[in-house]
PDB file of C-alpha atoms in Angstrom:
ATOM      1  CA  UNK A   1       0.000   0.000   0.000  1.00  0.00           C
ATOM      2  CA  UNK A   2       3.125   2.397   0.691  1.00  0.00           C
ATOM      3  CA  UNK A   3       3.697   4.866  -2.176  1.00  0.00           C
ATOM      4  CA  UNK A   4       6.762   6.629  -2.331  1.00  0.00           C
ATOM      5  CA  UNK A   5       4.954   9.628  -3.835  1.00  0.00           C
ATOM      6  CA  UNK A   6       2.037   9.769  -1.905  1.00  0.00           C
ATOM      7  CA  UNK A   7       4.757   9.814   1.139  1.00  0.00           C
ATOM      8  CA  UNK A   8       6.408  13.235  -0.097  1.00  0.00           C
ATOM      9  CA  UNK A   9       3.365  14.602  -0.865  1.00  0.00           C
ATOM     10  CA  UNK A  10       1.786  14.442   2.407  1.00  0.00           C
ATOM     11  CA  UNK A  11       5.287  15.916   3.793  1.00  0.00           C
ATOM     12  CA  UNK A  12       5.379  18.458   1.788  1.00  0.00           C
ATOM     13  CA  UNK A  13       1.662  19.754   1.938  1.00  0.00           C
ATOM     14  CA  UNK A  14       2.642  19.311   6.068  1.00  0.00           C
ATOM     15  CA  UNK A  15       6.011  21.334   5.669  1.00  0.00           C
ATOM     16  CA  UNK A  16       6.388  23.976   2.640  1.00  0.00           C
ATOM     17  CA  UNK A  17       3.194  25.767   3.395  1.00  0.00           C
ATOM     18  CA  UNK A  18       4.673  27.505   6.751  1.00  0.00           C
ATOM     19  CA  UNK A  19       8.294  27.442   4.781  1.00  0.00           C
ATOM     20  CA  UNK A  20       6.897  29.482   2.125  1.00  0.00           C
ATOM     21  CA  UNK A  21       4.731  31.951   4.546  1.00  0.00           C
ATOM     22  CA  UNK A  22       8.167  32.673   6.598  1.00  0.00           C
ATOM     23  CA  UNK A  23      10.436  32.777   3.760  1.00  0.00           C
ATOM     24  CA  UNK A  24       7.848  35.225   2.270  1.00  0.00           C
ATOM     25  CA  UNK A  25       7.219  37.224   5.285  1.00  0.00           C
ATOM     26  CA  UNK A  26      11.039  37.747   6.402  1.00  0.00           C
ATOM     27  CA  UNK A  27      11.811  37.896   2.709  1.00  0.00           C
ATOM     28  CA  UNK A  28       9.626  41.455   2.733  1.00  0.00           C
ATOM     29  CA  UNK A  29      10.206  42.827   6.047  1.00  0.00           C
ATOM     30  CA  UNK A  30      13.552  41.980   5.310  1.00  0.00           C
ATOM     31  CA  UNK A  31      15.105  45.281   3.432  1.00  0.00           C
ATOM     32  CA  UNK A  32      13.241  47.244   6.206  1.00  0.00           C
ATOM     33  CA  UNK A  33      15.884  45.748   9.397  1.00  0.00           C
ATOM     34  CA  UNK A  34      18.483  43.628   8.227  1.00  0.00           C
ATOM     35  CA  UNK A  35      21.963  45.684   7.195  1.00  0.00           C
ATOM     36  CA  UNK A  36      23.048  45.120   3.755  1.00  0.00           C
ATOM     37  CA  UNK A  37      25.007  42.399   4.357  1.00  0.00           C
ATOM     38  CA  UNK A  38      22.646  40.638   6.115  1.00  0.00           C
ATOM     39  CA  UNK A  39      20.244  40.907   3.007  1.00  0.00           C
ATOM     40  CA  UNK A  40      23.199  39.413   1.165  1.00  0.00           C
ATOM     41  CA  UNK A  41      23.166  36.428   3.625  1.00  0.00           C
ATOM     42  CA  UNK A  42      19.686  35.891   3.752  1.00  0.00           C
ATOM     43  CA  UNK A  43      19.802  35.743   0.109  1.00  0.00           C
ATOM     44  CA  UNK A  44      22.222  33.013   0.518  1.00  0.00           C
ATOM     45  CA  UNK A  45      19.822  31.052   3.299  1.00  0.00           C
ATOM     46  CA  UNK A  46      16.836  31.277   1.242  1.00  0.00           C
ATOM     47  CA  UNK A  47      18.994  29.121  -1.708  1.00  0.00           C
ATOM     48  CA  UNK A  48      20.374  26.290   0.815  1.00  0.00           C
ATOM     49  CA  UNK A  49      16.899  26.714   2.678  1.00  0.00           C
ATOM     50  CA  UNK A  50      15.509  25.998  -1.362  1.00  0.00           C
ATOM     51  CA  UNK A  51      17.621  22.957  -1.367  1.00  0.00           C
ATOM     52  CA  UNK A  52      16.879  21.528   1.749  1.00  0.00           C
ATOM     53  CA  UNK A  53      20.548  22.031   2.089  1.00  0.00           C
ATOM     54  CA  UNK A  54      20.467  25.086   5.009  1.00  0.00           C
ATOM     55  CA  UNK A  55      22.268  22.995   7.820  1.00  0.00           C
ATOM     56  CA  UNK A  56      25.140  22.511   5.948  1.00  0.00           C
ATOM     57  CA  UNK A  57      25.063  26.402   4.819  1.00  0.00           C
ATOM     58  CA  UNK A  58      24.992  27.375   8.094  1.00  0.00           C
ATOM     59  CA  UNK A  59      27.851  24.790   9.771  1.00  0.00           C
ATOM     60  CA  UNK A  60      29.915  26.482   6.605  1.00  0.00           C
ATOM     61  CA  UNK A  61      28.775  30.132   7.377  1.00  0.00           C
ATOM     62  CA  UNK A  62      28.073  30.358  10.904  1.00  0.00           C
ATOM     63  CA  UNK A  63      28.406  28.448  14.669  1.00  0.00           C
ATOM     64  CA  UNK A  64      24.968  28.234  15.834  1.00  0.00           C
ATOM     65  CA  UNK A  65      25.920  29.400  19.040  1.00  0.00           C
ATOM     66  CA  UNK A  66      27.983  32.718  18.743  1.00  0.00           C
ATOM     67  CA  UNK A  67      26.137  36.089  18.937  1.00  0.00           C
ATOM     68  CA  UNK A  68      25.873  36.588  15.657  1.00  0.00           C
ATOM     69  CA  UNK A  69      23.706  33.772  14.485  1.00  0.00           C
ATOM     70  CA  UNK A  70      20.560  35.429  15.938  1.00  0.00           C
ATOM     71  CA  UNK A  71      21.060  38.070  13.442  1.00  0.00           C
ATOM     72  CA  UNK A  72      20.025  35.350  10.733  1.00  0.00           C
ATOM     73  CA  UNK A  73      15.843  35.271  10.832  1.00  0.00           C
ATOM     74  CA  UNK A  74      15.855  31.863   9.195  1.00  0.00           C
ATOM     75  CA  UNK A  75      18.673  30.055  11.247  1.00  0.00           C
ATOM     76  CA  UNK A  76      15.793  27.692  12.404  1.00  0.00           C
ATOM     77  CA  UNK A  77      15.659  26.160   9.246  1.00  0.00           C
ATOM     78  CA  UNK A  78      18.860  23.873   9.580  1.00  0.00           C
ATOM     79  CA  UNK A  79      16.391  21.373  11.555  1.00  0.00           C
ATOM     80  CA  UNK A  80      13.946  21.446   8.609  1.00  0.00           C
ATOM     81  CA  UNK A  81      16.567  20.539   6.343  1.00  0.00           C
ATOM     82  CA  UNK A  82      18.047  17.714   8.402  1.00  0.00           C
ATOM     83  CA  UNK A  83      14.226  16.125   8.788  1.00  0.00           C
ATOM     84  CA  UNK A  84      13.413  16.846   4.891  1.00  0.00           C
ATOM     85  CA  UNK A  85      17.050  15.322   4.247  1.00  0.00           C
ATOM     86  CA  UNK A  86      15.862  12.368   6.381  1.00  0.00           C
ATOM     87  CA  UNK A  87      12.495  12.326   4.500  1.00  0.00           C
ATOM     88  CA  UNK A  88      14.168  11.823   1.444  1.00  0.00           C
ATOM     89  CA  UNK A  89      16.422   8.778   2.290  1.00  0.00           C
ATOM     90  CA  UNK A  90      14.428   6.961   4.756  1.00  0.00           C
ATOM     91  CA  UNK A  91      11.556   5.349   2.972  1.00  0.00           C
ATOM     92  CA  UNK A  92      13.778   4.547   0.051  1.00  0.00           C
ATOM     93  CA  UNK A  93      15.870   2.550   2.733  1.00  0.00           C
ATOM     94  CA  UNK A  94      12.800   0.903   3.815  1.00  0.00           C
ATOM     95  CA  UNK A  95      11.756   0.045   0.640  1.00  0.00           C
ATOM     96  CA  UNK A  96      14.460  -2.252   0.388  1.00  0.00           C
ATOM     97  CA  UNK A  97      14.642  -3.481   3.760  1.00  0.00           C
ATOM     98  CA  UNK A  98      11.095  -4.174   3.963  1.00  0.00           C
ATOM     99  CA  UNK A  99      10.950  -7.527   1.800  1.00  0.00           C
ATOM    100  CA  UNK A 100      13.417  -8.857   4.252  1.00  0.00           C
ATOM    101  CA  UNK A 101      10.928  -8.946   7.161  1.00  0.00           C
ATOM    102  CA  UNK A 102      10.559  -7.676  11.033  1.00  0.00           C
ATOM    103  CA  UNK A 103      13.469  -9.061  12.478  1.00  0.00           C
ATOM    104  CA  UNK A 104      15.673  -7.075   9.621  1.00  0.00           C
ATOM    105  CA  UNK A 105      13.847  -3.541  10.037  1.00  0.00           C
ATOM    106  CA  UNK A 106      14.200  -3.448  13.409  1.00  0.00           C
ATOM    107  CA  UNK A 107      17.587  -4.708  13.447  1.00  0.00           C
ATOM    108  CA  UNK A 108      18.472  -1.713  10.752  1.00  0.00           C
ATOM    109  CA  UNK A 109      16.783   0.642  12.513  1.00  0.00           C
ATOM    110  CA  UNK A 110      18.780  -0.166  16.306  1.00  0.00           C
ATOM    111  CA  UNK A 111      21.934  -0.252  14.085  1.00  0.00           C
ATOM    112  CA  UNK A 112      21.155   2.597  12.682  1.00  0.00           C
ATOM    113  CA  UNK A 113      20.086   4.252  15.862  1.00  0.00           C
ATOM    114  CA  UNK A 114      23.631   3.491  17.147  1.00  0.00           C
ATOM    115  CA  UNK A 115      25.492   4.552  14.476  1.00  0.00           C
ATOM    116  CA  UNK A 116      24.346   8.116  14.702  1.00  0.00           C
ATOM    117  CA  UNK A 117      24.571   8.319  18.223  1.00  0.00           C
ATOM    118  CA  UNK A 118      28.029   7.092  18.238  1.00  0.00           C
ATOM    119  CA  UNK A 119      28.998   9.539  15.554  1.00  0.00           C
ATOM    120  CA  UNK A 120      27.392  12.125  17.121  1.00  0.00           C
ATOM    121  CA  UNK A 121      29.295  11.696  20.321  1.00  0.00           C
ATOM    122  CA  UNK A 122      32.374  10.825  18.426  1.00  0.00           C
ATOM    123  CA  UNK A 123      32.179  14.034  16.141  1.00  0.00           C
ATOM    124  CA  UNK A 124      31.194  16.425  18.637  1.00  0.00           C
ATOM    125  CA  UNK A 125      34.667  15.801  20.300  1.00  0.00           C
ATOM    126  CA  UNK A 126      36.471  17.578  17.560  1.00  0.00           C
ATOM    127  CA  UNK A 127      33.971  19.417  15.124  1.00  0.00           C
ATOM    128  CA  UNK A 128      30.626  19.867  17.619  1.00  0.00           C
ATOM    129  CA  UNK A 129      29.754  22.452  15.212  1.00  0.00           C
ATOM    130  CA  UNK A 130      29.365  19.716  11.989  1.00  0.00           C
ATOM    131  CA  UNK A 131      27.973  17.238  14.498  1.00  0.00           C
ATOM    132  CA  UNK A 132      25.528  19.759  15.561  1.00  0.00           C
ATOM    133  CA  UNK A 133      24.101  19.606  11.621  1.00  0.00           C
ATOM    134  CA  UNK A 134      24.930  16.892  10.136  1.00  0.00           C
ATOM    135  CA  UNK A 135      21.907  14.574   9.248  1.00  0.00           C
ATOM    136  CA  UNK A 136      24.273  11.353  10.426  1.00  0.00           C
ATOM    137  CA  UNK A 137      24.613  12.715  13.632  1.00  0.00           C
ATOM    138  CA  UNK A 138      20.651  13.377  14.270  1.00  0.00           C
ATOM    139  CA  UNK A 139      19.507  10.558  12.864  1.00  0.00           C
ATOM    140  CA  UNK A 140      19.142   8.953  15.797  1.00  0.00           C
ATOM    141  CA  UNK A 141      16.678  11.382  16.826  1.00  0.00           C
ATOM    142  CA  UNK A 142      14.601  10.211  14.002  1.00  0.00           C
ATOM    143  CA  UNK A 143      15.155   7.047  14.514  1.00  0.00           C
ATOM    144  CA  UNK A 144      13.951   7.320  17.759  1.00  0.00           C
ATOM    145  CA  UNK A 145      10.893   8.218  16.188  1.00  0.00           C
ATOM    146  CA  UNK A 146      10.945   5.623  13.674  1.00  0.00           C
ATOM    147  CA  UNK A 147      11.245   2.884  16.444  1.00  0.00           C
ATOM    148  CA  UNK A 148       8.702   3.922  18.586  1.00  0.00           C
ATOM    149  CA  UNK A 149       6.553   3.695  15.065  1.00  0.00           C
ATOM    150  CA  UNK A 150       8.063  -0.076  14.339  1.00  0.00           C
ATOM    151  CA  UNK A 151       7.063  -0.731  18.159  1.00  0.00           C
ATOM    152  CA  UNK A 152       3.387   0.708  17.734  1.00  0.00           C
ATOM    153  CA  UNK A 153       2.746  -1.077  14.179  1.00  0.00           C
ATOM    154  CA  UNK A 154       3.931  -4.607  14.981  1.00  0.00           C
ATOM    155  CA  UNK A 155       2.528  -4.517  18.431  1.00  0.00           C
ATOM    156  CA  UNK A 156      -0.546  -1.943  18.522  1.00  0.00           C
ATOM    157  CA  UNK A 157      -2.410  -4.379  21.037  1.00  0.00           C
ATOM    158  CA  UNK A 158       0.417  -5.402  23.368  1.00  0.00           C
ATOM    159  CA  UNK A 159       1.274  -1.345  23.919  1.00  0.00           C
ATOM    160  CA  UNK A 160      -2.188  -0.341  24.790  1.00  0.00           C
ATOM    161  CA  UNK A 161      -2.496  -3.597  27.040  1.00  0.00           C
ATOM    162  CA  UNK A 162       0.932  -2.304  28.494  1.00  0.00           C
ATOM    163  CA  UNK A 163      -0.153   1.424  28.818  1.00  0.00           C
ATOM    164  CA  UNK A 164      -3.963   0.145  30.073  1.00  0.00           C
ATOM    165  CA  UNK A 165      -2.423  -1.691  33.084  1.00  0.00           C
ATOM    166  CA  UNK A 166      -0.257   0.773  33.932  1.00  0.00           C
ATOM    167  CA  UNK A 167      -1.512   3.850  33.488  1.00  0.00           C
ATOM    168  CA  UNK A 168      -0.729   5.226  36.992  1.00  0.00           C
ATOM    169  CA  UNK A 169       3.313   4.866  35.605  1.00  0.00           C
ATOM    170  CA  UNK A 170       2.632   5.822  32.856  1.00  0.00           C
ATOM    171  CA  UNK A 171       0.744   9.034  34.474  1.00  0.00           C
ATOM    172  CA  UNK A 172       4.177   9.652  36.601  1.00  0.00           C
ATOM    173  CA  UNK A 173       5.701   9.465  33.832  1.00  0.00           C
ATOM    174  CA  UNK A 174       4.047  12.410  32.373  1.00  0.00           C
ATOM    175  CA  UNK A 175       4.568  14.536  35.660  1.00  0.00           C
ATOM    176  CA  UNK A 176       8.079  13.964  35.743  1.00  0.00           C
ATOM    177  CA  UNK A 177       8.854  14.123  31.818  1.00  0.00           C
ATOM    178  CA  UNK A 178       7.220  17.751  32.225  1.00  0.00           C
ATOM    179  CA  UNK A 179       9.020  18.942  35.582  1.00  0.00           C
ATOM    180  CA  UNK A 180      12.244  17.987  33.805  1.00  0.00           C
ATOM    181  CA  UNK A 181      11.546  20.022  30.472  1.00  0.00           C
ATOM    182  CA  UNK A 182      10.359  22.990  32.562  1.00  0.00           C
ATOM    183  CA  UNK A 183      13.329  22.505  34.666  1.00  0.00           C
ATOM    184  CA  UNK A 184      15.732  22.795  31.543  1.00  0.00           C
ATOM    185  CA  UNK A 185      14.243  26.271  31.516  1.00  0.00           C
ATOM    186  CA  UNK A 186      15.595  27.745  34.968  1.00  0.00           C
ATOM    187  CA  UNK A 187      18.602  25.585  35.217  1.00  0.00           C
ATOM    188  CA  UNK A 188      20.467  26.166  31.808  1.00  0.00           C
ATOM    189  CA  UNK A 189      20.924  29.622  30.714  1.00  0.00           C
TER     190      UNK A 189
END
């Protein structure tokens, strides 16, 4: 039943309609507070941002984290392109690995999983900046995603018996997955 097409239409009828309404919007209030130079640098976002290609413009460009990144009003879109980048690959990975049953998705997907969170940890050591971009290095996060998916389609029933008894843990589970994200906001600066 899985078309490839279908697939990256739905994404992008979920995704380029608020791409194109900020890329429009900044694009025309643009000339009225960016410098210059800054025009000249969004012009240069909006073609990597075109490409799906704006987090490796930006680890070329810019360091995410010095002072003047916030001076670029479409900075945010380096996540966009690493999940559209994703998008792209993924299914056509699947597509072969399907035919080869359960037991060989999942095992991709763990060693997958692994992979990028080794060379995430292993690349942030000496370039955090490119490991901060790269797609191989957030793939995991993805993947996360995608095994939690693999989890929910082979074993709808099992979950929701799992999640039905215990719903109290799963409750306090909740609570304390929300204190800690709050907490993230008075503890870091």
């Amino acid at each position: 039943k899985f078309s490839l097409l279908n697939f990256y239409e739905r994404r992008a009828r979920r995704i380029l309609p608020a791409l194109v309404f900020t890329v429009l919007l900044t694009s025309l209030i643009a000339p009225f507070i960016l410098l210059s130079d800054q025009i000249k640098d969004l012009g240069q976002t909006l073609v990597s941002i075109s490409t799906f290609l704006s987090n490796y413009f930006f680890y070329l460009e810019l360091d995410y984290f010095n002072e003047f990144s916030s001076k670029n009003p479409l900075l945010h879109t380096w996540s966009l392109a690493v999940e559209e980048q994703f998008y792209l690959f993924f299914p056509i990975f699947l597509i072969f690995i399907f035919p080869k049953g359960q037991k060989a998705i999942f095992a991709s997907l763990i060693a997958i999983f692994m992979l990028s969170i080794f060379s995430a940890q292993s690349l942030s050591s000496f370039n955090a900046s490119l490991s901060f971009y790269s797609l191989h290095t957030r793939a995991w996060e993805l993947m996360f995603g995608a095994l939690v998916a693999y989890a929910f389609f082979y074993n709808h029933q099992s979950i929701h018996q799992i999640r039905n008894k215990h719903r109290k843990i799963v409750s306090y589970g909740n609570i304390i997955s929300t204190i800690i994200l709050c907490s993230s906001f008075i503890l870091f600066d």
